Short mmCIF file of C-alpha atoms and ligand atoms in Angstrom, two decimals:
data_model
loop_
_atom_site.label_atom_id
_atom_site.label_comp_id
_atom_site.label_asym_id
_atom_site.label_seq_id
_atom_site.Cartn_x
_atom_site.Cartn_y
_atom_site.Cartn_z
CA UNK A 1 5.35 14.79 21.54
CA UNK A 2 4.74 11.07 22.20
CA UNK A 3 6.76 8.43 20.37
CA UNK A 4 5.87 4.81 19.80
CA UNK A 5 8.49 2.03 19.82
CA UNK A 6 8.34 -1.72 19.47
CA UNK A 7 10.17 -4.24 21.62
CA UNK A 8 13.36 -4.10 19.53
CA UNK A 9 13.54 -0.33 19.37
CA UNK A 10 11.96 0.40 16.00
CA UNK A 11 10.19 3.76 15.90
CA UNK A 12 6.62 3.18 14.70
CA UNK A 13 5.09 6.30 13.17
CA UNK A 14 3.14 4.96 10.20
CA UNK A 15 -0.33 3.39 10.18
CA UNK A 16 -1.80 1.84 7.04
CA UNK A 17 -5.57 1.61 7.16
CA UNK A 18 -7.55 -0.62 4.80
CA UNK A 19 -11.03 0.91 4.73
CA UNK A 20 -12.64 -1.85 2.65
CA UNK A 21 -11.91 -5.28 1.20
CA UNK A 22 -14.06 -4.50 -1.86
CA UNK A 23 -12.67 -3.58 -5.20
CA UNK A 24 -13.80 -2.87 -8.74
CA UNK A 25 -10.76 -4.81 -10.07
CA UNK A 26 -9.95 -8.49 -9.68
CA UNK A 27 -6.16 -8.50 -9.85
CA UNK A 28 -5.20 -12.13 -10.00
CA UNK A 29 -2.37 -11.88 -7.49
CA UNK A 30 -4.43 -10.04 -4.92
CA UNK A 31 -7.90 -11.54 -4.80
CA UNK A 32 -8.47 -15.03 -3.39
CA UNK A 33 -8.14 -17.67 -6.13
CA UNK A 34 -11.18 -19.61 -4.88
CA UNK A 35 -13.59 -16.72 -5.55
CA UNK A 36 -14.19 -13.50 -3.69
CA UNK A 37 -16.26 -13.50 -0.56
CA UNK A 38 -16.72 -9.98 0.69
CA UNK A 39 -16.80 -9.17 4.36
CA UNK A 40 -20.27 -8.44 5.73
CA UNK A 41 -21.15 -4.78 6.20
CA UNK A 42 -21.21 -5.15 10.00
CA UNK A 43 -17.78 -6.74 10.02
CA UNK A 44 -16.20 -3.62 8.53
CA UNK A 45 -15.18 -0.84 10.88
CA UNK A 46 -17.41 2.22 10.69
CA UNK A 47 -15.80 5.59 9.96
CA UNK A 48 -16.42 6.54 13.58
CA UNK A 49 -14.50 3.49 14.75
CA UNK A 50 -11.70 4.18 12.27
CA UNK A 51 -11.36 7.77 13.47
CA UNK A 52 -11.20 6.59 17.08
CA UNK A 53 -8.40 4.11 16.32
CA UNK A 54 -6.45 6.52 14.14
CA UNK A 55 -6.74 9.26 16.78
CA UNK A 56 -5.45 6.83 19.40
CA UNK A 57 -2.42 6.02 17.25
CA UNK A 58 -1.76 9.71 16.60
CA UNK A 59 -1.88 10.47 20.31
CA UNK A 60 0.81 7.81 20.73
CA UNK A 61 3.07 9.41 18.12
CA UNK A 62 1.99 8.11 14.70
CA UNK A 63 2.08 11.00 12.22
CA UNK A 64 1.67 9.27 8.84
CA UNK A 65 -1.49 7.51 7.79
CA UNK A 66 -2.10 5.76 4.48
CA UNK A 67 -5.57 4.79 3.35
CA UNK A 68 -5.79 1.66 1.27
CA UNK A 69 -7.99 -1.39 0.74
CA UNK A 70 -9.40 -3.17 -1.39
CA UNK A 71 -10.01 -0.09 -3.45
CA UNK A 72 -10.51 2.78 -1.01
CA UNK A 73 -12.30 4.98 -3.55
CA UNK A 74 -15.20 2.52 -3.84
CA UNK A 75 -16.21 2.98 -0.20
CA UNK A 76 -19.04 5.49 0.15
CA UNK A 77 -18.46 8.50 2.38
CA UNK A 78 -14.67 8.40 2.07
CA UNK A 79 -14.14 12.14 1.50
CA UNK A 80 -15.66 13.43 4.77
CA UNK A 81 -13.69 10.72 6.59
CA UNK A 82 -10.45 11.86 4.92
CA UNK A 83 -11.20 15.47 5.83
CA UNK A 84 -11.71 14.43 9.44
CA UNK A 85 -8.46 12.51 9.75
CA UNK A 86 -6.45 15.18 7.92
CA UNK A 87 -7.49 17.55 10.73
CA UNK A 88 -6.40 15.34 13.64
CA UNK A 89 -3.75 17.41 15.46
CA UNK A 90 -0.38 15.72 15.00
CA UNK A 91 -1.02 14.19 11.57
CA UNK A 92 1.59 15.28 9.04
CA UNK A 93 0.77 13.06 6.10
CA UNK A 94 -2.37 11.42 4.77
CA UNK A 95 -1.58 9.18 1.80
CA UNK A 96 -3.84 7.03 -0.32
CA UNK A 97 -3.10 3.96 -2.42
CA UNK A 98 -5.46 3.35 -5.32
CA UNK A 99 -5.83 1.40 -8.52
CA UNK A 100 -6.40 4.76 -10.21
CA UNK A 101 -9.60 3.87 -12.03
CA UNK A 102 -11.66 6.61 -10.35
CA UNK A 103 -8.95 9.22 -10.02
CA UNK A 104 -9.97 11.62 -12.77
CA UNK A 105 -13.06 12.37 -10.72
CA UNK A 106 -11.48 11.97 -7.29
CA UNK A 107 -8.02 13.57 -7.56
CA UNK A 108 -9.20 17.19 -7.04
CA UNK A 109 -11.55 16.08 -4.26
CA UNK A 110 -8.79 14.15 -2.50
CA UNK A 111 -6.53 17.17 -2.67
CA UNK A 112 -9.28 19.36 -1.19
CA UNK A 113 -9.94 16.80 1.53
CA UNK A 114 -6.33 17.06 2.73
CA UNK A 115 -4.70 14.02 1.13
CA UNK A 116 -1.01 14.81 0.74
CA UNK A 117 0.30 11.83 -1.23
CA UNK A 118 -0.99 9.37 -3.74
CA UNK A 119 0.29 5.98 -4.91
CA UNK A 120 -1.24 4.48 -8.02
CA UNK A 121 -0.85 0.80 -8.84
CA UNK A 122 -0.13 0.17 -12.50
CA UNK A 123 1.44 -3.12 -13.54
CA UNK A 124 1.24 -2.88 -17.32
CA UNK A 125 0.99 -0.32 -20.11
CA UNK A 126 -0.55 -2.85 -22.49
CA UNK A 127 -4.31 -2.82 -22.77
CA UNK A 128 -4.81 -6.56 -23.31
CA UNK A 129 -2.56 -7.42 -20.39
CA UNK A 130 -4.29 -4.89 -18.21
CA UNK A 131 -7.62 -6.56 -18.92
CA UNK A 132 -6.15 -10.00 -18.27
CA UNK A 133 -4.62 -8.94 -14.97
CA UNK A 134 -7.39 -6.78 -13.51
CA UNK A 135 -10.51 -8.06 -15.26
CA UNK A 136 -11.30 -4.48 -16.34
CA UNK A 137 -10.70 -2.47 -19.51
CA UNK A 138 -9.57 0.59 -17.55
CA UNK A 139 -5.99 1.33 -18.60
CA UNK A 140 -6.84 4.66 -20.24
CA UNK A 141 -8.80 5.79 -17.15
CA UNK A 142 -5.87 4.94 -14.89
CA UNK A 143 -3.41 6.87 -17.08
CA UNK A 144 -5.79 9.84 -17.17
CA UNK A 145 -6.17 9.61 -13.38
CA UNK A 146 -2.39 9.71 -12.92
CA UNK A 147 -2.20 12.82 -15.09
CA UNK A 148 -5.01 14.46 -13.17
CA UNK A 149 -3.30 13.74 -9.84
CA UNK A 150 -0.19 15.46 -11.13
CA UNK A 151 -2.23 18.46 -12.33
CA UNK A 152 -3.96 18.98 -8.99
CA UNK A 153 -0.69 18.71 -7.06
CA UNK A 154 -0.94 15.32 -5.37
CA UNK A 155 2.79 15.12 -5.84
CA UNK A 156 5.09 13.39 -6.20
CA UNK A 157 2.74 10.91 -7.88
CA UNK A 158 4.12 7.46 -7.16
CA UNK A 159 3.36 4.61 -9.55
CA UNK A 160 3.75 1.11 -8.17
CA UNK A 161 4.40 -1.74 -10.59
CA UNK A 162 4.41 -5.27 -9.18
CA UNK A 163 6.81 -7.12 -11.47
CA UNK A 164 5.89 -10.70 -12.31
CA UNK A 165 8.31 -12.90 -14.17
CA UNK A 166 6.89 -13.97 -17.51
CA UNK A 167 3.88 -11.69 -17.24
CA UNK A 168 5.05 -8.08 -17.23
CA UNK A 169 8.80 -8.36 -16.59
CA UNK A 170 9.38 -7.28 -20.21
CA UNK A 171 7.79 -3.88 -19.48
CA UNK A 172 10.26 -2.54 -16.95
CA UNK A 173 12.04 -0.37 -19.49
CA UNK A 174 8.77 1.02 -20.91
CA UNK A 175 7.63 1.85 -17.41
CA UNK A 176 10.95 3.52 -16.50
CA UNK A 177 10.66 5.64 -19.65
CA UNK A 178 7.51 7.20 -18.17
CA UNK A 179 9.77 8.88 -15.61
CA UNK A 180 11.86 10.57 -18.30
CA UNK A 181 9.24 13.04 -19.45
CA UNK A 182 6.97 13.05 -16.41
CA UNK A 183 7.79 13.95 -12.81
CA UNK A 184 6.55 10.57 -11.54
CA UNK A 185 8.29 8.22 -9.18
CA UNK A 186 8.07 4.76 -10.73
CA UNK A 187 8.55 2.03 -8.13
CA UNK A 188 9.23 -1.55 -9.16
CA UNK A 189 8.02 -3.99 -6.51
CA UNK A 190 9.09 -7.59 -6.14
CA UNK A 191 6.14 -9.90 -6.31
CA UNK A 192 5.26 -11.48 -2.97
CA UNK A 193 4.00 -15.05 -3.30
CA UNK A 194 0.77 -15.17 -1.35
CA UNK A 195 -0.23 -18.58 -2.58
CA UNK A 196 1.46 -21.96 -2.70
CA UNK A 197 3.29 -22.86 -5.89
CA UNK A 198 3.63 -19.36 -7.33
CA UNK A 199 6.92 -18.57 -8.99
CA UNK A 200 6.67 -15.06 -10.38
CA UNK A 201 9.59 -13.60 -8.48
CA UNK A 202 11.71 -11.25 -10.59
CA UNK A 203 14.30 -9.68 -8.32
CA UNK A 204 15.34 -6.03 -8.26
CA UNK A 205 18.79 -7.14 -9.44
CA UNK A 206 17.22 -8.71 -12.55
CA UNK A 207 15.20 -5.52 -13.11
CA UNK A 208 18.32 -3.36 -12.87
CA UNK A 209 20.13 -5.59 -15.39
CA UNK A 210 17.32 -4.98 -17.90
CA UNK A 211 17.46 -1.26 -17.32
CA UNK A 212 21.23 -1.10 -17.69
CA UNK A 213 21.02 -3.11 -20.92
CA UNK A 214 18.52 -0.53 -22.22
CA UNK A 215 20.83 2.38 -21.45
CA UNK A 216 19.70 3.40 -17.97
CA UNK A 217 23.29 3.38 -16.75
CA UNK A 218 23.43 6.56 -14.73
CA UNK A 219 21.16 5.86 -11.76
CA UNK A 220 21.99 8.19 -8.87
CA UNK A 221 20.82 6.95 -5.45
CA UNK A 222 18.71 9.43 -3.51
CA UNK A 223 19.43 9.60 0.19
CA UNK A 224 17.22 9.95 3.22
CA UNK A 225 13.75 9.03 4.36
CA UNK A 226 12.49 5.85 5.95
CA UNK A 227 11.10 4.75 2.62
CA UNK A 228 11.46 1.01 1.94
CA UNK A 229 11.99 1.96 -1.72
CA UNK A 230 15.53 2.59 -2.91
CA UNK A 231 15.06 5.60 -5.17
CA UNK A 232 17.30 6.72 -8.02
CA UNK A 233 17.23 9.90 -10.01
CA UNK A 234 18.30 9.89 -13.64
CA UNK A 235 20.09 12.90 -15.10
CA UNK A 236 17.94 14.61 -17.72
CA UNK A 237 14.75 12.98 -16.44
CA UNK A 238 11.89 14.74 -14.71
CA UNK A 239 11.01 11.74 -12.57
CA UNK A 240 12.78 8.99 -10.68
CA UNK A 241 12.65 5.23 -10.34
CA UNK A 242 12.84 2.98 -7.31
CA UNK A 243 12.92 -0.64 -6.20
CA UNK A 244 11.05 -2.26 -3.33
CA UNK A 245 12.55 -5.60 -2.39
CA UNK A 246 10.40 -7.39 0.19
CA UNK A 247 11.76 -10.76 -0.96
CA UNK A 248 15.38 -10.44 -2.09
CA UNK A 249 16.38 -7.89 0.54
CA UNK A 250 13.83 -7.35 3.25
CA UNK A 251 13.74 -4.05 5.12
CA UNK A 252 12.28 -5.38 8.39
CA UNK A 253 14.98 -3.83 10.59
CA UNK A 254 13.80 -0.34 9.62
CA UNK A 255 10.08 -1.15 9.41
CA UNK A 256 8.11 1.75 10.87
CA UNK A 257 4.57 0.61 10.13
CA UNK A 258 1.57 -1.20 11.45
CA UNK A 259 -1.59 -2.16 9.60
CA UNK A 260 -5.30 -2.06 10.37
CA UNK A 261 -7.46 -4.46 8.35
CA UNK A 262 -10.98 -3.53 7.16
CA UNK A 263 -12.50 -5.82 9.79
CA UNK A 264 -10.60 -4.18 12.60
CA UNK A 265 -7.54 -6.33 13.18
CA UNK A 266 -4.20 -4.78 13.95
CA UNK A 267 -1.55 -6.52 11.93
CA UNK A 268 1.93 -5.70 13.15
CA UNK A 269 3.56 -7.50 10.21
CA UNK A 270 2.22 -7.90 6.68
CA UNK A 271 3.30 -11.51 6.39
CA UNK A 272 2.59 -12.79 9.88
CA UNK A 273 -0.75 -14.31 10.79
CA UNK A 274 -0.54 -12.74 14.24
CA UNK A 275 -3.44 -10.29 14.42
CA UNK A 276 -5.29 -8.56 17.23
CA UNK A 277 -8.95 -7.63 16.93
CA UNK A 278 -9.77 -4.12 18.07
CA UNK A 279 -13.29 -4.25 16.68
CA UNK A 280 -14.79 -6.34 19.47
CA UNK A 281 -13.01 -4.23 22.05
CA UNK A 282 -14.43 -1.04 20.58
CA UNK A 283 -17.90 -2.52 20.32
CA UNK A 284 -17.86 -3.71 23.91
CA UNK A 285 -17.08 -0.24 25.19
CA UNK A 286 -13.33 -0.27 25.87
CA UNK A 287 -12.06 2.87 27.63
CA UNK A 288 -9.60 5.21 25.88
CA UNK A 289 -6.96 4.27 28.44
CA UNK A 290 -7.30 0.54 27.80
CA UNK A 291 -7.39 1.07 24.02
CA UNK A 292 -4.07 2.92 24.18
CA UNK A 293 -2.54 0.25 26.41
CA UNK A 294 -3.65 -2.52 24.03
CA UNK A 295 -2.23 -0.69 21.02
CA UNK A 296 1.09 -0.15 22.80
CA UNK A 297 1.19 -3.82 23.68
CA UNK A 298 0.53 -4.95 20.08
CA UNK A 299 3.21 -2.60 18.76
CA UNK A 300 5.67 -3.77 21.41
CA UNK A 301 5.22 -7.35 20.18
CA UNK A 302 5.70 -6.58 16.48
CA UNK A 303 7.55 -9.54 14.92
CA UNK A 304 11.24 -8.96 14.29
CA UNK A 305 11.03 -9.85 10.60
CA UNK A 306 9.13 -11.84 8.01
CA UNK A 307 10.27 -15.12 6.49
CA UNK A 308 8.87 -14.71 2.99
CA UNK A 309 12.06 -15.99 1.39
CA UNK A 310 11.61 -19.21 3.41
CA UNK A 311 8.01 -19.66 2.27
CA UNK A 312 6.08 -17.75 4.95
CA UNK A 313 2.58 -16.83 3.72
CA UNK A 314 -0.26 -14.78 5.13
CA UNK A 315 -3.65 -16.48 5.29
CA UNK A 316 -5.32 -13.28 4.11
CA UNK A 317 -5.21 -12.12 0.50
CA UNK A 318 -3.77 -8.65 0.01
CA UNK A 319 -7.18 -7.09 -0.58
CA UNK A 320 -8.06 -7.96 3.02
CA UNK A 321 -4.80 -6.64 4.44
CA UNK A 322 -4.25 -3.44 2.56
CA UNK A 323 -1.00 -4.00 0.66
N1 LIG B 1 -6.62 -1.17 -4.66
C1 LIG B 1 -5.51 -0.38 -4.34
C2 LIG B 1 -4.37 -0.60 -5.30
O1 LIG B 1 -4.42 -1.55 -6.07
O2 LIG B 1 -3.43 0.19 -5.27
C3 LIG B 1 -5.01 -0.53 -2.90
C4 LIG B 1 -4.94 -1.92 -2.35
S1 LIG B 1 -3.76 -3.02 -3.10
C5 LIG B 1 -3.98 -4.46 -2.13
C6 LIG B 1 -2.24 -2.32 -2.53
C7 LIG B 1 -1.02 -2.75 -3.26
O3 LIG B 1 -0.74 -4.12 -2.97
C8 LIG B 1 -1.08 -2.65 -4.76
O4 LIG B 1 -0.01 -1.82 -5.22
C9 LIG B 1 -0.88 -4.05 -5.24
O5 LIG B 1 -0.18 -4.11 -6.45
C10 LIG B 1 -0.08 -4.63 -4.09
N2 LIG B 1 -0.10 -6.09 -4.07
C11 LIG B 1 -1.17 -6.91 -4.04
N3 LIG B 1 -0.79 -8.21 -4.05
C12 LIG B 1 0.58 -8.20 -4.10
C13 LIG B 1 1.59 -9.22 -4.15
N4 LIG B 1 1.28 -10.51 -4.13
N5 LIG B 1 2.90 -8.83 -4.19
C14 LIG B 1 3.24 -7.52 -4.19
N6 LIG B 1 2.33 -6.52 -4.13
C15 LIG B 1 1.03 -6.85 -4.10
FE1 LIG B 2 -8.15 -4.34 -6.22
FE2 LIG B 2 -5.80 -3.25 -5.61
FE3 LIG B 2 -6.22 -5.85 -5.20
FE4 LIG B 2 -6.07 -4.99 -7.66
S1 LIG B 2 -4.43 -4.89 -6.14
S2 LIG B 2 -7.66 -6.36 -6.86
S3 LIG B 2 -6.94 -3.00 -7.53
S4 LIG B 2 -7.22 -4.21 -4.18
#
């Protein structure tokens, strides 16, 4: 079995694929502030091109793929594509990250298509806030979609909350309570400033202080996995909670992932503007051998770490990277 390493010895086995930049939500922290300009249809990789790139990565040793976007469930033809990649020999995990708005319809279909894991983004449990943040009145659909995912066995259902100081930082306890009576994994994510002048950072330490003050005093760390989230179980609770700390405590030294943008750029680090276009290479007839060599080269040169805490920003909004 092949294995893929970067130049400083990190084992790369995880590819995150953004299949579209489009989305039915307009989350303020994700979409460009100067108005959305979608990529042209021809700029987006076709499913055939995506399968070719994913297969190349798998032949090099990648065994986990996560489909994201934009909102992946708004791209037409997604299910046959998912079925195809779930069958690539060597793939162990096909995950999907979604805003959850279409999940009541899609959860059973995703399960049938071979998706093994689902992450749902949910930043607030308050309807008015939800509308303010996303531009859509879809909170009840998202909650129903989460429930449906649990019912069809897309488990453990992971719920990602991006915590923003002064916007939803007062909802950490309410969100953690969801894990008491439901087998969900609630993951609190530090906000990453993608634009100049933003100051929404609420650190995991601050989150923990709130939880302890509310009585969540017995958090038992769960061991294992290459997960960037630090996960805790809580005695008497069905679910668990976790913290992802890209800002206060980056996890670059154990980073195992590489990203593919909707327009076909390999992005070895979320925050770096170093990108390599595979799209033109594919469209000008690159051989399988040269494609593999180029991928190995990009992975080898993966940046050592990001410098978010020192103000590093990516020129792309999240919806064009894939989160
Ligand atoms: N539309 C899907 C969704 O919302 O889950 C998938 C794409 S979205 C870009 C992936 C993830 O990136 C979401 O969980 C979102 O909250 C997260 N994200 C976007 N902007 C972020 C930021 N500035 N800081 C931290 N996470 C962010
Ligand atoms: Fe859409 Fe996800 Fe970005 Fe929100 S975070 S605008 S749901 S891509």
